[in-house]
C-alpha atoms as a PDB file:
ATOM      1  CA  MET A   1      16.980  12.387 -20.696  1.00  0.00           C
ATOM      2  CA  SER A   2      14.446  10.254 -22.723  1.00  0.00           C
ATOM      3  CA  PRO A   3      13.755   6.472 -22.020  1.00  0.00           C
ATOM      4  CA  ALA A   4      16.535   3.872 -22.586  1.00  0.00           C
ATOM      5  CA  PRO A   5      15.357   0.707 -24.403  1.00  0.00           C
ATOM      6  CA  GLY A   6      14.672  -2.171 -22.527  1.00  0.00           C
ATOM      7  CA  TRP A   7      13.529  -1.730 -18.992  1.00  0.00           C
ATOM      8  CA  ARG A   8      13.307   1.927 -18.188  1.00  0.00           C
ATOM      9  CA  GLY A   9      11.196   1.545 -14.735  1.00  0.00           C
ATOM     10  CA  ILE A  10      10.018  -1.092 -12.010  1.00  0.00           C
ATOM     11  CA  CYS A  11       8.261  -0.230  -8.393  1.00  0.00           C
ATOM     12  CA  VAL A  12       8.582  -3.532  -6.165  1.00  0.00           C
ATOM     13  CA  THR A  13       7.826  -3.219  -2.579  1.00  0.00           C
ATOM     14  CA  SER A  14       5.318  -4.649  -0.508  1.00  0.00           C
ATOM     15  CA  ALA A  15       3.922  -5.334   2.981  1.00  0.00           C
ATOM     16  CA  MET A  16       3.315  -8.608   5.078  1.00  0.00           C
ATOM     17  CA  ASP A  17       0.679  -9.464   7.765  1.00  0.00           C
ATOM     18  CA  ALA A  18       2.347  -9.633  11.202  1.00  0.00           C
ATOM     19  CA  PRO A  19       2.485 -13.286  11.797  1.00  0.00           C
ATOM     20  CA  PRO A  20      -0.215 -15.102  13.613  1.00  0.00           C
ATOM     21  CA  PRO A  21       0.073 -15.443  17.084  1.00  0.00           C
ATOM     22  CA  THR A  22      -0.538 -18.920  17.454  1.00  0.00           C
ATOM     23  CA  THR A  23       0.535 -21.717  14.789  1.00  0.00           C
ATOM     24  CA  PRO A  24      -2.554 -22.178  12.516  1.00  0.00           C
ATOM     25  CA  PRO A  25      -3.966 -25.672  11.971  1.00  0.00           C
ATOM     26  CA  GLU A  26      -2.029 -27.746   9.135  1.00  0.00           C
ATOM     27  CA  TRP A  27      -4.653 -27.392   6.695  1.00  0.00           C
ATOM     28  CA  LEU A  28      -4.045 -23.648   6.878  1.00  0.00           C
ATOM     29  CA  ARG A  29      -0.169 -23.843   6.037  1.00  0.00           C
ATOM     30  CA  HIS A  30       0.734 -23.669   2.375  1.00  0.00           C
ATOM     31  CA  SER A  31       2.263 -26.545   0.833  1.00  0.00           C
ATOM     32  CA  ARG A  32       5.740 -26.039  -1.620  1.00  0.00           C
ATOM     33  CA  PHE A  33       3.417 -25.970  -4.501  1.00  0.00           C
ATOM     34  CA  ASP A  34       1.133 -23.505  -2.646  1.00  0.00           C
ATOM     35  CA  ASP A  35       4.314 -21.054  -2.211  1.00  0.00           C
ATOM     36  CA  ALA A  36       5.599 -21.674  -5.536  1.00  0.00           C
ATOM     37  CA  GLN A  37       2.861 -21.149  -7.608  1.00  0.00           C
ATOM     38  CA  ALA A  38       2.271 -17.593  -5.388  1.00  0.00           C
ATOM     39  CA  ILE A  39       6.078 -16.620  -6.592  1.00  0.00           C
ATOM     40  CA  PHE A  40       5.353 -17.257  -9.659  1.00  0.00           C
ATOM     41  CA  SER A  41       1.851 -15.469 -10.066  1.00  0.00           C
ATOM     42  CA  GLY A  42       2.954 -12.446  -7.867  1.00  0.00           C
ATOM     43  CA  THR A  43       6.321 -12.055 -10.119  1.00  0.00           C
ATOM     44  CA  LEU A  44       4.794 -12.252 -13.290  1.00  0.00           C
ATOM     45  CA  PHE A  45       2.253  -9.500 -12.028  1.00  0.00           C
ATOM     46  CA  VAL A  46       5.341  -7.200 -10.733  1.00  0.00           C
ATOM     47  CA  ALA A  47       7.332  -8.025 -14.665  1.00  0.00           C
ATOM     48  CA  ILE A  48       3.604  -6.477 -16.436  1.00  0.00           C
ATOM     49  CA  ALA A  49       3.561  -3.699 -13.921  1.00  0.00           C
ATOM     50  CA  MET A  50       6.736  -3.202 -14.934  1.00  0.00           C
ATOM     51  CA  MET A  51       6.561  -3.311 -19.093  1.00  0.00           C
ATOM     52  CA  LEU A  52       3.945  -0.547 -18.189  1.00  0.00           C
ATOM     53  CA  PHE A  53       6.322   1.231 -16.534  1.00  0.00           C
ATOM     54  CA  GLY A  54       9.337   0.956 -18.962  1.00  0.00           C
ATOM     55  CA  GLN A  55       6.713   1.904 -21.830  1.00  0.00           C
ATOM     56  CA  ALA A  56       5.477   4.993 -20.501  1.00  0.00           C
ATOM     57  CA  GLY A  57       8.896   6.034 -19.395  1.00  0.00           C
ATOM     58  CA  LEU A  58       7.905   5.821 -15.623  1.00  0.00           C
ATOM     59  CA  LEU A  59      10.435   5.649 -12.168  1.00  0.00           C
ATOM     60  CA  THR A  60       9.871   3.340  -9.393  1.00  0.00           C
ATOM     61  CA  GLY A  61      11.429   3.325  -5.321  1.00  0.00           C
ATOM     62  CA  GLY A  62      13.369   1.173  -3.053  1.00  0.00           C
ATOM     63  CA  THR A  63      15.726  -1.077  -4.429  1.00  0.00           C
ATOM     64  CA  ALA A  64      14.406  -1.198  -8.040  1.00  0.00           C
ATOM     65  CA  GLY A  65      14.707   2.283  -8.628  1.00  0.00           C
ATOM     66  CA  VAL A  66      18.106   2.481  -6.910  1.00  0.00           C
ATOM     67  CA  ALA A  67      18.804  -0.235 -10.075  1.00  0.00           C
ATOM     68  CA  PHE A  68      16.757   1.717 -12.599  1.00  0.00           C
ATOM     69  CA  LEU A  69      18.843   4.886 -12.018  1.00  0.00           C
ATOM     70  CA  LEU A  70      22.091   2.912 -12.499  1.00  0.00           C
ATOM     71  CA  HIS A  71      20.414   1.088 -15.554  1.00  0.00           C
ATOM     72  CA  TYR A  72      20.207   4.690 -16.650  1.00  0.00           C
ATOM     73  CA  ALA A  73      23.511   5.930 -15.927  1.00  0.00           C
ATOM     74  CA  THR A  74      25.608   2.720 -16.814  1.00  0.00           C
ATOM     75  CA  GLY A  75      23.602   1.196 -19.910  1.00  0.00           C
ATOM     76  CA  VAL A  76      23.779  -2.307 -17.825  1.00  0.00           C
ATOM     77  CA  SER A  77      20.402  -4.686 -18.084  1.00  0.00           C
ATOM     78  CA  PHE A  78      17.840  -3.623 -14.712  1.00  0.00           C
ATOM     79  CA  GLY A  79      17.537  -7.412 -14.298  1.00  0.00           C
ATOM     80  CA  LYS A  80      21.363  -7.753 -13.972  1.00  0.00           C
ATOM     81  CA  LEU A  81      21.419  -4.543 -11.488  1.00  0.00           C
ATOM     82  CA  PHE A  82      18.689  -5.155  -9.481  1.00  0.00           C
ATOM     83  CA  PHE A  83      19.669  -8.888  -8.493  1.00  0.00           C
ATOM     84  CA  LEU A  84      22.707  -6.853  -7.316  1.00  0.00           C
ATOM     85  CA  VAL A  85      21.464  -4.228  -5.801  1.00  0.00           C
ATOM     86  CA  ASN A  86      19.433  -6.474  -3.734  1.00  0.00           C
ATOM     87  CA  LEU A  87      22.297  -8.874  -2.332  1.00  0.00           C
ATOM     88  CA  PRO A  88      23.144  -6.722   0.841  1.00  0.00           C
ATOM     89  CA  PHE A  89      19.793  -7.362   2.242  1.00  0.00           C
ATOM     90  CA  TYR A  90      20.079 -11.229   2.062  1.00  0.00           C
ATOM     91  CA  TRP A  91      21.830 -11.288   5.758  1.00  0.00           C
ATOM     92  CA  PHE A  92      19.347  -8.615   7.251  1.00  0.00           C
ATOM     93  CA  ALA A  93      16.420 -11.146   5.706  1.00  0.00           C
ATOM     94  CA  TRP A  94      18.381 -14.211   7.198  1.00  0.00           C
ATOM     95  CA  ARG A  95      19.231 -12.373  10.317  1.00  0.00           C
ATOM     96  CA  HIS A  96      15.246 -10.840  11.290  1.00  0.00           C
ATOM     97  CA  MET A  97      12.728 -12.797   8.758  1.00  0.00           C
ATOM     98  CA  GLY A  98      14.074 -16.210   8.896  1.00  0.00           C
ATOM     99  CA  ARG A  99      15.543 -18.780   6.512  1.00  0.00           C
ATOM    100  CA  ALA A 100      12.342 -19.527   4.586  1.00  0.00           C
ATOM    101  CA  PHE A 101      11.485 -16.089   3.888  1.00  0.00           C
ATOM    102  CA  THR A 102      15.320 -15.181   2.640  1.00  0.00           C
ATOM    103  CA  ILE A 103      15.272 -18.233   0.388  1.00  0.00           C
ATOM    104  CA  LYS A 104      11.604 -17.254  -1.175  1.00  0.00           C
ATOM    105  CA  THR A 105      12.962 -13.615  -1.464  1.00  0.00           C
ATOM    106  CA  PHE A 106      15.941 -14.678  -3.227  1.00  0.00           C
ATOM    107  CA  SER A 107      13.879 -17.131  -5.938  1.00  0.00           C
ATOM    108  CA  ALA A 108      11.750 -14.140  -6.506  1.00  0.00           C
ATOM    109  CA  ILE A 109      14.283 -11.421  -7.074  1.00  0.00           C
ATOM    110  CA  ALA A 110      16.272 -14.221  -9.307  1.00  0.00           C
ATOM    111  CA  LEU A 111      12.834 -14.830 -11.340  1.00  0.00           C
ATOM    112  CA  LEU A 112      11.838 -11.398 -11.398  1.00  0.00           C
ATOM    113  CA  SER A 113      15.477  -9.984 -12.756  1.00  0.00           C
ATOM    114  CA  LEU A 114      14.723 -12.933 -15.698  1.00  0.00           C
ATOM    115  CA  MET A 115      11.735 -11.812 -16.436  1.00  0.00           C
ATOM    116  CA  THR A 116      12.760  -8.444 -17.009  1.00  0.00           C
ATOM    117  CA  ASP A 117      15.524  -9.278 -19.333  1.00  0.00           C
ATOM    118  CA  TRP A 118      13.336 -11.195 -21.503  1.00  0.00           C
ATOM    119  CA  ALA A 119       9.597 -10.556 -21.102  1.00  0.00           C
ATOM    120  CA  PRO A 120      10.176  -7.219 -23.415  1.00  0.00           C
ATOM    121  CA  ARG A 121      10.719  -9.890 -26.575  1.00  0.00           C
ATOM    122  CA  TYR A 122       7.912 -11.344 -25.953  1.00  0.00           C
ATOM    123  CA  LEU A 123       5.004  -8.229 -24.819  1.00  0.00           C
ATOM    124  CA  SER A 124       5.356  -4.761 -26.529  1.00  0.00           C
ATOM    125  CA  ILE A 125       2.962  -2.042 -26.083  1.00  0.00           C
ATOM    126  CA  ASP A 126       2.228   0.593 -29.228  1.00  0.00           C
ATOM    127  CA  SER A 127       0.627   3.732 -27.308  1.00  0.00           C
ATOM    128  CA  LEU A 128       0.217   4.146 -23.612  1.00  0.00           C
ATOM    129  CA  HIS A 129      -0.637   7.577 -21.638  1.00  0.00           C
ATOM    130  CA  PRO A 130       1.849   7.717 -18.603  1.00  0.00           C
ATOM    131  CA  ALA A 131      -1.561   8.536 -16.172  1.00  0.00           C
ATOM    132  CA  PHE A 132      -2.614   4.760 -17.398  1.00  0.00           C
ATOM    133  CA  ALA A 133      -0.081   3.362 -16.652  1.00  0.00           C
ATOM    134  CA  ALA A 134       0.552   5.080 -13.062  1.00  0.00           C
ATOM    135  CA  VAL A 135      -2.388   3.895 -11.987  1.00  0.00           C
ATOM    136  CA  LEU A 136      -2.443   0.268 -13.839  1.00  0.00           C
ATOM    137  CA  GLY A 137       0.772  -0.370 -13.164  1.00  0.00           C
ATOM    138  CA  GLY A 138       0.934   0.448  -9.235  1.00  0.00           C
ATOM    139  CA  LEU A 139      -2.523  -1.962  -8.779  1.00  0.00           C
ATOM    140  CA  LEU A 140      -0.567  -4.309 -11.152  1.00  0.00           C
ATOM    141  CA  LEU A 141       2.645  -4.056  -8.410  1.00  0.00           C
ATOM    142  CA  GLY A 142       0.250  -3.899  -5.307  1.00  0.00           C
ATOM    143  CA  THR A 143      -1.497  -7.279  -6.408  1.00  0.00           C
ATOM    144  CA  GLY A 144       2.051  -9.042  -6.995  1.00  0.00           C
ATOM    145  CA  CYS A 145       3.532  -7.731  -3.803  1.00  0.00           C
ATOM    146  CA  LEU A 146       0.306  -8.947  -1.906  1.00  0.00           C
ATOM    147  CA  PHE A 147       0.685 -12.402  -3.190  1.00  0.00           C
ATOM    148  CA  LEU A 148       4.520 -12.790  -2.168  1.00  0.00           C
ATOM    149  CA  ALA A 149       3.749 -11.368   1.018  1.00  0.00           C
ATOM    150  CA  ARG A 150       1.062 -13.912   2.008  1.00  0.00           C
ATOM    151  CA  HIS A 151       2.999 -16.429   1.382  1.00  0.00           C
ATOM    152  CA  ARG A 152       6.403 -14.766   3.178  1.00  0.00           C
ATOM    153  CA  ALA A 153       8.226 -13.630   0.636  1.00  0.00           C
ATOM    154  CA  SER A 154       9.135 -10.293  -0.930  1.00  0.00           C
ATOM    155  CA  LEU A 155      11.105  -8.465  -3.655  1.00  0.00           C
ATOM    156  CA  GLY A 156      13.770  -7.544  -1.258  1.00  0.00           C
ATOM    157  CA  GLY A 157      15.498  -4.143  -0.380  1.00  0.00           C
ATOM    158  CA  ALA A 158      13.120  -2.018   1.063  1.00  0.00           C
ATOM    159  CA  THR A 159      10.415  -4.666   1.117  1.00  0.00           C
ATOM    160  CA  VAL A 160      12.488  -6.492   4.029  1.00  0.00           C
ATOM    161  CA  LEU A 161      12.948  -3.121   5.637  1.00  0.00           C
ATOM    162  CA  THR A 162       9.219  -2.523   5.686  1.00  0.00           C
ATOM    163  CA  LEU A 163       8.146  -5.892   6.490  1.00  0.00           C
ATOM    164  CA  TYR A 164      10.647  -5.818   9.563  1.00  0.00           C
ATOM    165  CA  LEU A 165       9.299  -2.793  10.801  1.00  0.00           C
ATOM    166  CA  GLN A 166       5.708  -3.701  10.733  1.00  0.00           C
ATOM    167  CA  GLU A 167       6.409  -7.481  12.206  1.00  0.00           C
ATOM    168  CA  LYS A 168       8.278  -5.625  15.303  1.00  0.00           C
ATOM    169  CA  ARG A 169       7.189  -2.174  15.082  1.00  0.00           C
ATOM    170  CA  GLY A 170       4.170  -2.601  14.231  1.00  0.00           C
ATOM    171  CA  TRP A 171       4.587   0.524  12.093  1.00  0.00           C
ATOM    172  CA  PRO A 172       1.781   0.121   9.117  1.00  0.00           C
ATOM    173  CA  ALA A 173       3.463  -1.148   6.048  1.00  0.00           C
ATOM    174  CA  GLY A 174       1.547   0.711   3.211  1.00  0.00           C
ATOM    175  CA  LYS A 175       2.151   4.025   4.990  1.00  0.00           C
ATOM    176  CA  VAL A 176       6.150   3.831   5.343  1.00  0.00           C
ATOM    177  CA  GLN A 177       6.210   1.878   1.784  1.00  0.00           C
ATOM    178  CA  ILE A 178       5.037   5.390   0.178  1.00  0.00           C
ATOM    179  CA  GLY A 179       7.535   7.492   2.194  1.00  0.00           C
ATOM    180  CA  ILE A 180      10.356   4.972   1.215  1.00  0.00           C
ATOM    181  CA  ASP A 181       9.276   4.935  -2.404  1.00  0.00           C
ATOM    182  CA  CYS A 182       8.250   8.514  -2.954  1.00  0.00           C
ATOM    183  CA  THR A 183      11.618   9.675  -1.623  1.00  0.00           C
ATOM    184  CA  VAL A 184      13.409   7.154  -3.862  1.00  0.00           C
ATOM    185  CA  VAL A 185      11.422   8.760  -6.822  1.00  0.00           C
ATOM    186  CA  LEU A 186      12.029  12.333  -5.826  1.00  0.00           C
ATOM    187  CA  LEU A 187      15.724  11.791  -5.875  1.00  0.00           C
ATOM    188  CA  ALA A 188      15.256  11.103  -9.534  1.00  0.00           C
ATOM    189  CA  LEU A 189      14.874  14.632 -10.411  1.00  0.00           C
ATOM    190  CA  PHE A 190      18.102  15.037 -10.555  1.00  0.00           C
ATOM    191  CA  VAL A 191      18.215  12.724 -13.782  1.00  0.00           C
ATOM    192  CA  ILE A 192      14.667  13.078 -15.417  1.00  0.00           C
ATOM    193  CA  PRO A 193      12.001  15.349 -16.098  1.00  0.00           C
ATOM    194  CA  PRO A 194       9.720  16.392 -13.515  1.00  0.00           C
ATOM    195  CA  GLN A 195       6.763  15.212 -15.105  1.00  0.00           C
ATOM    196  CA  ARG A 196       7.723  11.776 -15.345  1.00  0.00           C
ATOM    197  CA  VAL A 197       8.774  11.788 -11.941  1.00  0.00           C
ATOM    198  CA  GLY A 198       5.454  13.187 -10.947  1.00  0.00           C
ATOM    199  CA  TRP A 199       3.553  10.503 -12.755  1.00  0.00           C
ATOM    200  CA  SER A 200       5.965   7.927 -10.741  1.00  0.00           C
ATOM    201  CA  VAL A 201       4.697   9.039  -7.556  1.00  0.00           C
ATOM    202  CA  LEU A 202       1.204   8.784  -8.440  1.00  0.00           C
ATOM    203  CA  ALA A 203       1.923   5.089  -8.930  1.00  0.00           C
ATOM    204  CA  ALA A 204       3.847   4.648  -5.784  1.00  0.00           C
ATOM    205  CA  VAL A 205       0.922   6.096  -3.916  1.00  0.00           C
ATOM    206  CA  VAL A 206      -1.666   3.928  -5.960  1.00  0.00           C
ATOM    207  CA  MET A 207       0.423   0.929  -4.608  1.00  0.00           C
ATOM    208  CA  GLY A 208       1.054   2.313  -0.904  1.00  0.00           C
ATOM    209  CA  LEU A 209      -2.810   2.725  -0.507  1.00  0.00           C
ATOM    210  CA  PHE A 210      -3.546  -0.668  -1.973  1.00  0.00           C
ATOM    211  CA  LEU A 211      -1.607  -2.190  -0.051  1.00  0.00           C
ATOM    212  CA  TRP A 212      -2.172  -0.418   3.326  1.00  0.00           C
ATOM    213  CA  ILE A 213      -6.284  -1.014   2.739  1.00  0.00           C
ATOM    214  CA  ASN A 214      -5.788  -4.903   1.589  1.00  0.00           C
ATOM    215  CA  HIS A 215      -2.937  -5.719   3.780  1.00  0.00           C
ATOM    216  CA  LYS A 216      -3.421  -5.649   7.489  1.00  0.00           C
ATOM    217  CA  PRO A 217      -2.488  -7.854  10.419  1.00  0.00           C
ATOM    218  CA  GLY A 218      -4.622 -10.682  11.415  1.00  0.00           C
ATOM    219  CA  ARG A 219      -6.852 -10.659   8.083  1.00  0.00           C
ATOM    220  CA  TYR A 220      -4.892 -13.542   6.650  1.00  0.00           C
ATOM    221  CA  ALA A 221      -3.909 -16.707   8.680  1.00  0.00           C
ATOM    222  CA  ALA A 222      -1.934 -19.118   6.910  1.00  0.00           C
ATOM    223  CA  THR A 223       1.698 -19.571   6.723  1.00  0.00           C
END
């Protein structure tokens, strides 16, 4: 199947430090402006990564991967599907991750949904090798999701589950994320050529390794 016009791929997942054992001093706490700029910046990084994936016809993991495959099957825009697929996870996030985390996550998902529908009108790439898209896109995704995670936000779905398992069970978020993403991407073998799936797995591994190395409990104390 050839890549559909518009958004054809996204890998939206992340990790979060476990909460510090004691309340940090006032000067370490994030202000609302701090959170707002981090959510915007992180989401923008992810949107650029999606541009690369879309241009190269790559795939993704997590709920974004589900939304992506539905986009292929139905022709409905990725932004709309991504927003809808994440709706069931808000209850889980509210119950296990808290009100502030859920509100920030909802804001990030809504913003990304808008960006993925509008950005192709303002940015295009004439030539892009899938290997370059996989590596650079994976790093951009990891960076953007790290911005969000350090301000207690995510891009929903599998990310919420990943953060919960790291905080409550101590499972390394990067390893869990690699497993989830690669599983979803491999399911795409039923609908797209294996070569594109292979490059997509590379992107998922690059992002997961980036988070595994750079996102460890206790490394970042602000809230």
